[in-house]
Amino acid sequence: PAMKATRRDVLQGLQAGDGRSSDVKFGRLSGAIVVSQIAVSVVMLHGALVVAQAFRDYTDVQLDLPANVLTMGVGVNAVRAAADGSRRAPLTAGDVERIVALVPGVISVGAATALPRHSPSLSLVEVEALPGTRTVPAMLAPSAAVSASFFDALGTSVRAGRSFAENDGRPGAPPVAIVNEPFARDAFGGAPLGRRFRVVTDNAAGPWREVVGVVPDLGLSVGDPALSGGYYVPLTVDTNVVFLAMRVKGEPLRYSEPVRRALRERDPDLVPYRAERLEDVNLDDRAFFANFSTVLVGLGVVTLVLALAGVYSMMSLIVSRRTREIGIRTALGARSGQVITAIGGRAAAQIGAGGVIGAALALASLEGRSLLVSRLGDGGAWTLPLVMGVLMAAGLVATWVPLRRALRIRPQDALRAD
């Protein structure tokens, strides 16, 4: 044992020690708390950026739509009992359109299952390949069912091809669709007329739909611009809930009560939903995104500050308790990099572990976007690296002050320290 002890290179051990000789002990619980705080802050800051980007997309999107359009949701196709006990025939979307069209001041009215700035469900779409061309990969696309007069009610003309006809969508009619310009570009290379696509599910594939028209981007997916390409199908008679778009003369909200009154006269039990201007559709969701993003930023910053305060306190305690050791290492020729490694290794490991765990949780949390009513993007490729950059910069600031103090320790001062 004596010979083994004398063979130990004490000088090298003191120069390049890994810090395990320190008498400063930190429990696993304190380290786990710091790591978890950093991970949570990464998740919150990343979520805040994602939600803030969605708010920006909802707010900044420029849709070529008129300002004099009133919207209102209506439940149709419900069989109700009349006052005499008989069964009242249900109203269809076409019936509601004809009733509202008679209200004085209404220029045009259309019905749809989703309005601009709504977030309709996504479908997996397969494009039929032309002979001798490569197969286009299946793509996700939002869609809405609309009546023949819907685009006219929005003041939008079909850019190419034709609009829907009254017979489209009826039993036995050929399946057709109208696509927007992003869908025409992404799926058909800009020449969609006459081409076909179909919806694919886990169990089966739907019928091939021929593209008969192209319209501008009307906001099928403003929250996630990556899914802006979408399509429209004819509204069928068995649709239960529709949203009316009514282009009117003057202020749209002035027509809210006359439209309700006209519908109640036709069916007293019919309950229309809230009426609002077209530009105010999903206004509540936009306000929610703004507030939620602010809350996430605040919580993320607070959590990050607490985590870095813990790192700073740990580093300061290590430096103060190892002053004599640092001075001896410096006197024996230890380089600055060796001192930094010995003192800051634990803090770097905790910050790195928290960042990796937080990044994994942030990416996993993106899967929860499907639970929201309004669609969110993924934040883009720059969001998570930006958060990690902020974390690394903040971690450097938290550790640099104690490390700088450690590097300034002079051997003679360290040996005189109590």
PDB file of N, CA and C in Angstrom, residues 256-266:
ATOM      1  N   SER A 256     -78.257  41.417 -38.343  1.00  0.00           N
ATOM      2  CA  SER A 256     -78.316  40.250 -37.471  1.00  0.00           C
ATOM      3  C   SER A 256     -79.746  39.929 -37.043  1.00  0.00           C
ATOM      4  N   GLU A 257     -80.446  40.913 -36.513  1.00  0.00           N
ATOM      5  CA  GLU A 257     -81.808  40.666 -36.039  1.00  0.00           C
ATOM      6  C   GLU A 257     -82.782  40.403 -37.179  1.00  0.00           C
ATOM      7  N   PRO A 258     -82.756  41.143 -38.306  1.00  0.00           N
ATOM      8  CA  PRO A 258     -83.661  40.789 -39.413  1.00  0.00           C
ATOM      9  C   PRO A 258     -83.453  39.358 -39.920  1.00  0.00           C
ATOM     10  N   VAL A 259     -82.229  38.894 -39.968  1.00  0.00           N
ATOM     11  CA  VAL A 259     -81.991  37.513 -40.411  1.00  0.00           C
ATOM     12  C   VAL A 259     -82.545  36.529 -39.398  1.00  0.00           C
ATOM     13  N   ARG A 260     -82.328  36.767 -38.119  1.00  0.00           N
ATOM     14  CA  ARG A 260     -82.874  35.882 -37.090  1.00  0.00           C
ATOM     15  C   ARG A 260     -84.403  35.847 -37.149  1.00  0.00           C
ATOM     16  N   ARG A 261     -84.980  37.009 -37.348  1.00  0.00           N
ATOM     17  CA  ARG A 261     -86.434  37.078 -37.396  1.00  0.00           C
ATOM     18  C   ARG A 261     -86.981  36.308 -38.590  1.00  0.00           C
ATOM     19  N   ALA A 262     -86.332  36.423 -39.726  1.00  0.00           N
ATOM     20  CA  ALA A 262     -86.780  35.698 -40.912  1.00  0.00           C
ATOM     21  C   ALA A 262     -86.675  34.192 -40.708  1.00  0.00           C
ATOM     22  N   LEU A 263     -85.634  33.722 -40.039  1.00  0.00           N
ATOM     23  CA  LEU A 263     -85.479  32.284 -39.793  1.00  0.00           C
ATOM     24  C   LEU A 263     -86.500  31.787 -38.776  1.00  0.00           C
ATOM     25  N   ARG A 264     -86.782  32.599 -37.742  1.00  0.00           N
ATOM     26  CA  ARG A 264     -87.762  32.175 -36.739  1.00  0.00           C
ATOM     27  C   ARG A 264     -89.169  32.126 -37.315  1.00  0.00           C
ATOM     28  N   GLU A 265     -89.466  33.011 -38.251  1.00  0.00           N
ATOM     29  CA  GLU A 265     -90.790  32.971 -38.880  1.00  0.00           C
ATOM     30  C   GLU A 265     -90.980  31.678 -39.661  1.00  0.00           C
ATOM     31  N   ARG A 266     -89.907  31.176 -40.231  1.00  0.00           N
ATOM     32  CA  ARG A 266     -89.986  29.904 -40.971  1.00  0.00           C
ATOM     33  C   ARG A 266     -89.968  28.710 -40.044  1.00  0.00           C
TER      34      ARG A 266
END
